[in-house]
């Protein structure tokens, strides 16, 4: 198997798992060599309902019998119904959608809409952000992917992420007062050529280290944008459709973005995303000959899967379940923090939780070697989670994002494995 990987596949993210998956169901994976693994990453944080949920399978099977793919200017009933359902879920004026495939693509479209609507081109993002690795989105992804690929898009600005545990401007202690936002925009204003189009932000910087925006941050960011005639784009690829304990994370800040992007959690494991905006923004962009076209825009089959996801979220009350189980997971992890001094911080929202490992709680020195060792040991013991790399200098934050259908018993199983892995790896690394 190792030879096949080396011979036939392009390695795209540092390598592959040391096993091959035969079957996936619920929160569990079964490998070809018979190992059962509890998946606390929900696939690529996409299997909101767990792997191979029967309702998603049934929706796909129906689509295969009725209509799988169409020319991009032809629409199916499922596409129209999903667009209608999304508008019903969202506050005014968010009502017009384009159905796409990946988060990178939804953000690319959002940037194009913002530039078309405003007639400007500069975009502000946060350090530690991840919005995709396409040409435009990579330019405002500040956690990785910049070195070795040539120039970024002109007019791409980064401001400091509100990382409470490690204040980037050495100002706050444990509680962010958003000075970083003020200072960041002061710098942007001085560097701008007067063509600020949009700010793009994740409510929880997931790849950046599970950094939830502090209460009120999105509202303050929206005000900064309005003062400069910019649009606010909120990227809810990982936080939308219940994962953080509300249907959308922006609702927790009582603010409505100008453009919303969703993906991962909408498809339940199927490639599906949407860029959603107001009638005003859509109309002006169309008046300016807005263009975005891919082979699988508005495809029927992913739309059918998305409808199934929305149905199950409502019928099984999974948003509330995410809030409850997220609270239980955080409680169990904070219990581990009390007995493991290597756990410097536990943070997150709902079922998107980060656990940051440190060599010393006083200095907060990142325990990078321990992070890698614990992740590998957890996988050996039957728990899959991953390290998020922040700004690239750290490899010490463990990300836990189980499906919304996770049970308390499965959370206990995962935390027990994590406890064992920490004890084993700390002892191993401390040996002479």
Coordinates of C-alpha atoms in Angstrom, one line a residue:
X1 CA 0.0 0.0 0.0
X2 CA 2.9 2.4 0.8
X3 CA 4.3 1.8 -2.7
X4 CA 0.9 2.6 -4.3
X5 CA 0.6 5.9 -2.4
X6 CA 4.1 6.9 -3.4
X7 CA 3.7 5.9 -7.0
X8 CA 0.2 7.0 -7.9
X9 CA -0.8 9.9 -5.7
X10 CA 0.3 13.5 -5.4
X11 CA 0.9 14.2 -1.7
X12 CA -1.0 17.3 -0.9
X13 CA -0.9 17.9 2.9
X14 CA 2.2 16.3 4.3
X15 CA 1.3 12.7 3.9
X16 CA -1.6 10.2 4.4
X17 CA -3.0 8.2 7.3
X18 CA -1.3 4.9 8.0
X19 CA -4.4 2.9 7.1
X20 CA -7.1 2.6 4.5
X21 CA -10.8 3.1 5.4
X22 CA -13.1 0.3 4.4
X23 CA -16.4 1.7 5.9
X24 CA -17.6 4.7 7.8
X25 CA -20.8 5.0 9.8
X26 CA -21.9 7.5 12.4
X27 CA -18.8 8.7 14.3
X28 CA -16.8 5.6 13.5
X29 CA -14.4 4.4 10.8
X30 CA -13.5 0.8 10.1
X31 CA -10.1 0.2 8.4
X32 CA -9.2 -2.6 6.1
X33 CA -7.1 -4.2 8.8
X34 CA -10.1 -4.2 11.2
X35 CA -9.4 -1.2 13.5
X36 CA -12.3 0.8 14.7
X37 CA -11.5 4.6 15.0
X38 CA -13.7 7.2 16.6
X39 CA -13.7 10.2 14.2
X40 CA -13.5 13.5 16.1
X41 CA -12.9 15.5 12.9
X42 CA -16.2 14.5 11.2
X43 CA -14.3 13.7 8.1
X44 CA -13.0 17.1 6.9
X45 CA -15.3 18.7 9.5
X46 CA -18.1 18.0 7.0
X47 CA -20.1 15.0 8.1
X48 CA -22.4 17.0 10.4
X49 CA -24.8 14.1 10.8
X50 CA -22.1 11.5 11.1
X51 CA -20.8 9.4 8.2
X52 CA -23.2 7.9 5.7
X53 CA -26.3 9.1 7.4
X54 CA -29.3 7.1 6.0
X55 CA -31.2 10.3 5.0
X56 CA -28.3 11.6 3.0
X57 CA -27.8 8.2 1.4
X58 CA -31.5 8.1 0.5
X59 CA -31.4 11.7 -1.0
X60 CA -28.4 10.8 -3.1
X61 CA -30.1 7.6 -4.3
X62 CA -33.2 9.5 -5.3
X63 CA -31.1 12.1 -7.2
X64 CA -29.3 9.3 -9.0
X65 CA -32.7 8.0 -10.3
X66 CA -34.1 11.5 -11.1
X67 CA -31.4 13.9 -12.1
X68 CA -27.7 13.9 -11.2
X69 CA -26.1 16.7 -13.2
X70 CA -27.3 19.4 -15.6
X71 CA -25.9 22.2 -17.7
X72 CA -25.2 25.1 -15.4
X73 CA -28.0 27.3 -16.7
X74 CA -30.6 24.6 -16.1
X75 CA -32.1 24.3 -12.6
X76 CA -33.7 21.3 -10.8
X77 CA -36.4 21.4 -8.2
X78 CA -34.0 20.5 -5.4
X79 CA -31.7 23.5 -6.3
X80 CA -34.7 25.9 -6.1
X81 CA -36.0 24.3 -2.9
X82 CA -32.6 24.5 -1.2
X83 CA -32.2 28.2 -2.1
X84 CA -35.7 28.9 -0.7
X85 CA -34.9 26.9 2.5
X86 CA -31.7 28.8 3.0
X87 CA -33.4 32.2 2.6
X88 CA -36.0 31.0 5.2
X89 CA -33.3 30.1 7.7
X90 CA -31.5 33.4 7.4
X91 CA -32.4 36.9 8.6
X92 CA -33.2 39.6 6.1
X93 CA -31.8 40.8 3.8
X94 CA -29.8 37.5 3.1
X95 CA -32.0 35.8 0.5
X96 CA -30.1 35.1 -2.8
X97 CA -27.8 32.1 -3.1
X98 CA -25.5 30.5 -5.5
X99 CA -24.9 26.8 -4.9
X100 CA -21.3 25.7 -5.3
X101 CA -19.0 22.9 -4.2
X102 CA -16.3 23.9 -1.7
X103 CA -15.6 26.5 0.9
X104 CA -12.7 27.9 -1.2
X105 CA -15.1 28.5 -4.1
X106 CA -17.8 30.1 -1.9
X107 CA -15.3 32.6 -0.6
X108 CA -13.9 33.2 -4.1
X109 CA -17.4 34.1 -5.2
X110 CA -18.0 36.3 -2.1
X111 CA -14.8 38.3 -3.0
X112 CA -16.0 38.7 -6.6
X113 CA -19.4 39.9 -5.5
X114 CA -17.9 42.4 -3.0
X115 CA -15.5 43.8 -5.6
X116 CA -18.3 44.0 -8.2
X117 CA -20.7 45.7 -5.9
X118 CA -18.3 48.2 -4.4
X119 CA -16.1 48.8 -7.5
X120 CA -13.1 48.4 -5.2
X121 CA -10.5 45.7 -4.7
X122 CA -8.8 45.7 -1.3
X123 CA -9.7 43.0 1.2
X124 CA -9.0 42.8 4.9
X125 CA -8.6 39.4 6.7
X126 CA -7.3 38.2 10.0
X127 CA -4.0 36.6 10.8
X128 CA -4.4 32.9 11.4
X129 CA -7.3 32.8 9.0
X130 CA -8.1 30.1 6.5
X131 CA -10.5 30.9 3.6
X132 CA -9.1 28.5 1.0
X133 CA -6.2 28.1 -1.3
X134 CA -7.5 29.4 -4.6
X135 CA -5.8 32.5 -6.1
X136 CA -8.1 35.0 -4.5
X137 CA -8.8 33.2 -1.2
X138 CA -5.2 32.2 -0.7
X139 CA -4.3 35.9 -0.6
X140 CA -6.5 36.4 2.5
X141 CA -5.6 33.0 4.1
X142 CA -3.0 34.1 6.6
X143 CA -2.3 30.7 8.3
X144 CA -0.6 28.9 5.5
X145 CA 0.0 28.6 1.8
X146 CA 1.8 31.8 0.9
X147 CA 5.4 30.7 0.4
X148 CA 6.6 29.3 -2.9
X149 CA 3.6 30.3 -5.1
X150 CA 4.5 33.8 -6.3
X151 CA 2.6 37.1 -5.6
X152 CA -0.6 37.4 -3.8
X153 CA -3.6 39.4 -5.0
X154 CA -2.9 43.1 -4.7
X155 CA -4.7 44.8 -1.9
X156 CA -4.7 41.9 0.6
X157 CA -4.3 43.1 4.2
X158 CA -4.0 41.2 7.5
X159 CA -5.0 42.6 10.9
X160 CA -4.2 40.8 14.2
X161 CA -6.5 37.9 15.2
X162 CA -8.2 38.4 18.6
X163 CA -6.2 35.5 20.2
X164 CA -7.0 36.0 23.9
X165 CA -4.6 33.3 25.1
X166 CA -1.7 34.9 23.3
X167 CA -2.6 38.5 22.6
X168 CA -0.8 39.4 19.3
X169 CA -0.2 43.0 20.3
X170 CA 0.9 42.1 23.8
X171 CA -2.0 44.1 25.3
X172 CA -4.8 42.0 26.8
X173 CA -4.5 39.3 29.5
X174 CA -7.2 36.6 29.1
X175 CA -9.9 39.0 28.0
X176 CA -9.8 40.7 24.6
X177 CA -10.9 44.3 24.5
X178 CA -10.6 44.4 20.7
X179 CA -7.8 46.9 20.7
X180 CA -6.3 44.6 18.0
X181 CA -9.3 45.4 15.8
X182 CA -8.7 49.2 16.2
X183 CA -5.0 49.0 15.7
X184 CA -5.4 46.7 12.7
X185 CA -7.7 49.1 10.9
X186 CA -5.5 52.0 11.8
X187 CA -2.7 50.2 9.9
X188 CA -5.1 49.2 7.0
X189 CA -6.2 52.9 6.6
X190 CA -2.6 54.0 6.3
X191 CA -1.7 51.3 3.8
X192 CA -4.8 51.4 1.7
X193 CA -4.9 53.1 -1.7
X194 CA -8.5 54.1 -1.0
X195 CA -10.1 51.0 -2.5
X196 CA -11.4 49.0 0.5
X197 CA -14.0 46.5 -0.7
X198 CA -14.5 44.0 2.1
X199 CA -13.5 42.3 5.3
X200 CA -13.6 38.5 5.5
X201 CA -13.7 36.7 8.8
X202 CA -14.4 33.4 10.5
X203 CA -16.5 33.4 13.7
X204 CA -14.1 30.8 15.0
X205 CA -10.6 30.7 13.5
X206 CA -10.4 27.0 13.3
X207 CA -7.3 26.2 11.3
X208 CA -5.7 29.2 13.2
X209 CA -6.0 27.4 16.5
X210 CA -9.7 27.3 17.4
X211 CA -9.9 31.0 18.3
X212 CA -13.5 32.2 18.9
X213 CA -14.0 35.8 18.2
X214 CA -14.8 37.6 21.5
X215 CA -18.4 38.7 22.1
X216 CA -19.1 41.9 20.2
X217 CA -16.2 41.5 17.8
X218 CA -18.4 40.9 14.7
X219 CA -20.6 43.8 15.5
X220 CA -17.5 46.1 15.9
X221 CA -16.1 44.7 12.6
X222 CA -19.4 45.5 10.8
X223 CA -19.2 49.0 12.1
X224 CA -15.6 49.4 10.9
X225 CA -16.8 48.2 7.4
X226 CA -19.8 50.5 7.3
X227 CA -17.6 53.5 8.2
X228 CA -15.5 52.7 5.1
X229 CA -18.2 51.6 2.7
X230 CA -16.9 48.0 2.8
X231 CA -18.9 44.8 2.9
X232 CA -18.6 42.2 5.8
X233 CA -18.1 38.7 4.6
X234 CA -18.6 36.0 7.3
X235 CA -17.1 32.6 6.4
X236 CA -19.1 29.9 8.2
X237 CA -17.7 26.9 6.5
X238 CA -17.0 25.2 9.8
X239 CA -19.4 27.0 12.1
X240 CA -22.6 27.0 10.2
X241 CA -25.7 24.7 10.6
X242 CA -25.4 24.0 14.3
X243 CA -21.8 23.1 15.0
X244 CA -21.3 26.0 17.5
X245 CA -24.6 25.6 19.3
X246 CA -26.7 28.0 17.2
X247 CA -27.7 27.6 13.6
X248 CA -25.1 30.2 12.5
X249 CA -22.3 31.6 14.6
X250 CA -23.0 35.2 13.6
X251 CA -26.4 35.0 15.3
X252 CA -24.5 34.9 18.7
X253 CA -23.2 38.4 18.0
X254 CA -26.6 39.8 16.8
X255 CA -25.1 41.0 13.5
X256 CA -26.0 40.2 9.9
X257 CA -23.2 40.0 7.4
X258 CA -23.5 41.5 3.9
X259 CA -22.3 38.2 2.4
X260 CA -22.4 34.8 4.1
X261 CA -20.5 31.7 2.9
X262 CA -21.3 28.2 4.0
X263 CA -20.0 24.8 2.9
X264 CA -18.7 21.8 4.8
X265 CA -21.5 21.4 7.3
X266 CA -24.3 22.0 4.6
X267 CA -23.4 19.0 2.5
X268 CA -23.1 16.5 5.3
X269 CA -20.1 14.9 3.5
X270 CA -21.1 15.8 0.0
X271 CA -19.3 18.7 -1.8
X272 CA -21.8 21.5 -1.4
X273 CA -21.5 25.2 -0.5
X274 CA -23.4 28.4 -1.0
X275 CA -22.6 32.1 -1.1
X276 CA -25.6 34.1 0.1
X277 CA -26.2 37.8 -0.1
X278 CA -28.9 40.4 -0.4
X279 CA -31.1 41.3 -3.4
X280 CA -29.4 44.7 -3.6
X281 CA -25.9 43.3 -3.7
X282 CA -26.8 40.6 -6.2
X283 CA -28.7 43.0 -8.5
X284 CA -25.9 45.5 -8.6
X285 CA -23.3 42.8 -9.3
X286 CA -25.5 41.4 -12.1
X287 CA -25.8 45.0 -13.5
X288 CA -22.0 45.0 -13.6
X289 CA -22.0 41.7 -15.6
X290 CA -21.2 39.5 -12.6
X291 CA -19.6 36.2 -13.8
X292 CA -18.8 33.0 -12.0
X293 CA -19.1 29.7 -13.7
X294 CA -17.9 26.2 -12.9
X295 CA -18.9 22.8 -14.3
X296 CA -20.9 21.9 -11.1
X297 CA -22.6 25.1 -10.1
X298 CA -26.2 24.4 -9.1
X299 CA -25.8 20.7 -9.4
X300 CA -28.9 18.7 -8.4
X301 CA -27.3 15.8 -6.4
X302 CA -25.5 17.9 -3.8
X303 CA -28.6 20.1 -3.4
X304 CA -30.6 16.9 -2.6
X305 CA -28.1 16.1 0.1
X306 CA -28.2 19.6 1.5
X307 CA -32.0 19.4 1.8
X308 CA -31.6 16.1 3.8
X309 CA -29.1 17.8 6.1
X310 CA -31.6 20.6 6.9
X311 CA -34.4 18.2 7.4
X312 CA -32.4 16.1 9.9
X313 CA -31.1 19.1 11.8
X314 CA -34.7 20.2 12.4
X315 CA -36.2 16.8 13.1
X316 CA -33.5 15.7 15.5
X317 CA -33.0 19.1 17.2
X318 CA -29.3 18.8 16.5
X319 CA -28.5 22.5 17.0
X320 CA -29.6 22.2 20.7
X321 CA -27.8 18.8 20.9
X322 CA -24.6 20.5 19.6
X323 CA -24.9 23.1 22.4
X324 CA -25.5 20.5 25.0
X325 CA -22.9 18.0 23.9
X326 CA -20.4 20.8 23.2
X327 CA -20.8 21.9 26.8
X328 CA -20.3 18.3 28.0
X329 CA -17.1 17.9 25.9
X330 CA -15.7 21.2 27.1
X331 CA -16.5 20.2 30.7
X332 CA -14.7 16.9 30.3
X333 CA -11.7 18.6 28.7
X334 CA -11.5 21.1 31.5
X335 CA -11.5 18.2 33.9
X336 CA -8.4 16.9 32.1
X337 CA -6.9 20.4 32.3
X338 CA -7.0 20.2 36.1
X339 CA -4.9 17.0 36.2
X340 CA -2.6 17.7 33.2
X341 CA -0.5 20.8 33.5
X342 CA 0.4 20.5 29.9
X343 CA -3.1 21.6 28.9
X344 CA -2.7 25.4 28.8
X345 CA -6.1 26.3 27.4
X346 CA -9.5 24.8 26.4
X347 CA -11.6 26.9 24.2
X348 CA -14.2 26.9 21.4
X349 CA -17.9 27.0 20.8
X350 CA -20.4 24.1 20.7
X351 CA -18.8 21.0 19.1
X352 CA -15.8 22.9 17.7
X353 CA -13.3 22.8 20.6
X354 CA -9.5 23.3 20.8
X355 CA -7.1 22.1 23.4
X356 CA -3.7 23.9 23.5
X357 CA -0.7 22.1 24.9
X358 CA 2.1 24.0 26.6
X359 CA 5.5 23.1 28.0
X360 CA 4.9 25.6 30.9
X361 CA 1.6 27.3 31.9
X362 CA 3.4 30.4 33.1
X363 CA 5.5 31.0 29.9
X364 CA 2.9 29.4 27.6
X365 CA 5.7 27.9 25.6
X366 CA 4.0 25.8 22.9
X367 CA 4.5 22.0 23.4
X368 CA 4.9 21.3 19.7
X369 CA 6.6 17.9 20.1
X370 CA 4.0 16.8 22.6
X371 CA 1.2 17.8 20.3
X372 CA 2.4 15.6 17.5
X373 CA 3.1 12.7 19.9
X374 CA -0.3 12.9 21.5
X375 CA -2.1 13.0 18.2
X376 CA -0.3 9.9 16.9
X377 CA -0.9 8.0 20.2
X378 CA -4.6 8.9 20.1
X379 CA -4.8 7.5 16.6
X380 CA -3.1 4.3 17.6
X381 CA -5.5 3.9 20.4
X382 CA -8.6 4.5 18.2
X383 CA -9.3 8.3 18.3
X384 CA -8.8 10.5 15.2
X385 CA -8.4 14.3 15.8
X386 CA -5.9 16.7 14.3
X387 CA -3.4 19.4 15.1
X388 CA -4.1 22.9 13.8
X389 CA -1.0 24.9 13.1
X390 CA -2.1 28.5 13.8
X391 CA 0.3 30.8 12.1
X392 CA 2.7 27.9 11.2
X393 CA 5.0 28.5 14.2
X394 CA 2.9 26.2 16.5
X395 CA 1.9 22.6 16.3
X396 CA 0.3 22.3 19.7
X397 CA -3.5 22.9 19.4
X398 CA -5.6 19.8 19.1
X399 CA -8.9 20.3 17.3
X400 CA -12.0 18.2 18.3
X401 CA -15.0 18.5 16.0
X402 CA -17.2 15.4 16.3
X403 CA -20.5 15.0 14.4
X404 CA -23.5 16.7 15.9
X405 CA -25.0 13.2 16.6
X406 CA -22.2 12.4 19.0
X407 CA -23.2 10.7 22.3
X408 CA -22.0 11.3 25.8
X409 CA -20.6 7.8 25.9
X410 CA -18.5 8.5 22.7
X411 CA -17.3 11.7 24.2
X412 CA -16.2 9.8 27.4
X413 CA -14.4 7.2 25.2
X414 CA -12.5 10.0 23.4
X415 CA -11.6 11.9 26.5
X416 CA -10.4 8.7 28.2
X417 CA -8.1 8.0 25.2
X418 CA -6.8 11.5 25.3
X419 CA -6.1 11.2 29.0
X420 CA -4.1 7.9 28.4
X421 CA -2.3 9.4 25.4
X422 CA -1.2 12.5 27.4
X423 CA 0.1 10.3 30.3
X424 CA 2.0 8.0 27.9
X425 CA 3.5 10.8 25.8
X426 CA 4.5 13.0 28.7
X427 CA 6.2 10.1 30.4
X428 CA 7.9 9.1 27.1
X429 CA 9.2 12.6 26.3
X430 CA 10.5 13.1 29.8
X431 CA 12.7 10.0 29.7
X432 CA 16.4 10.7 29.4

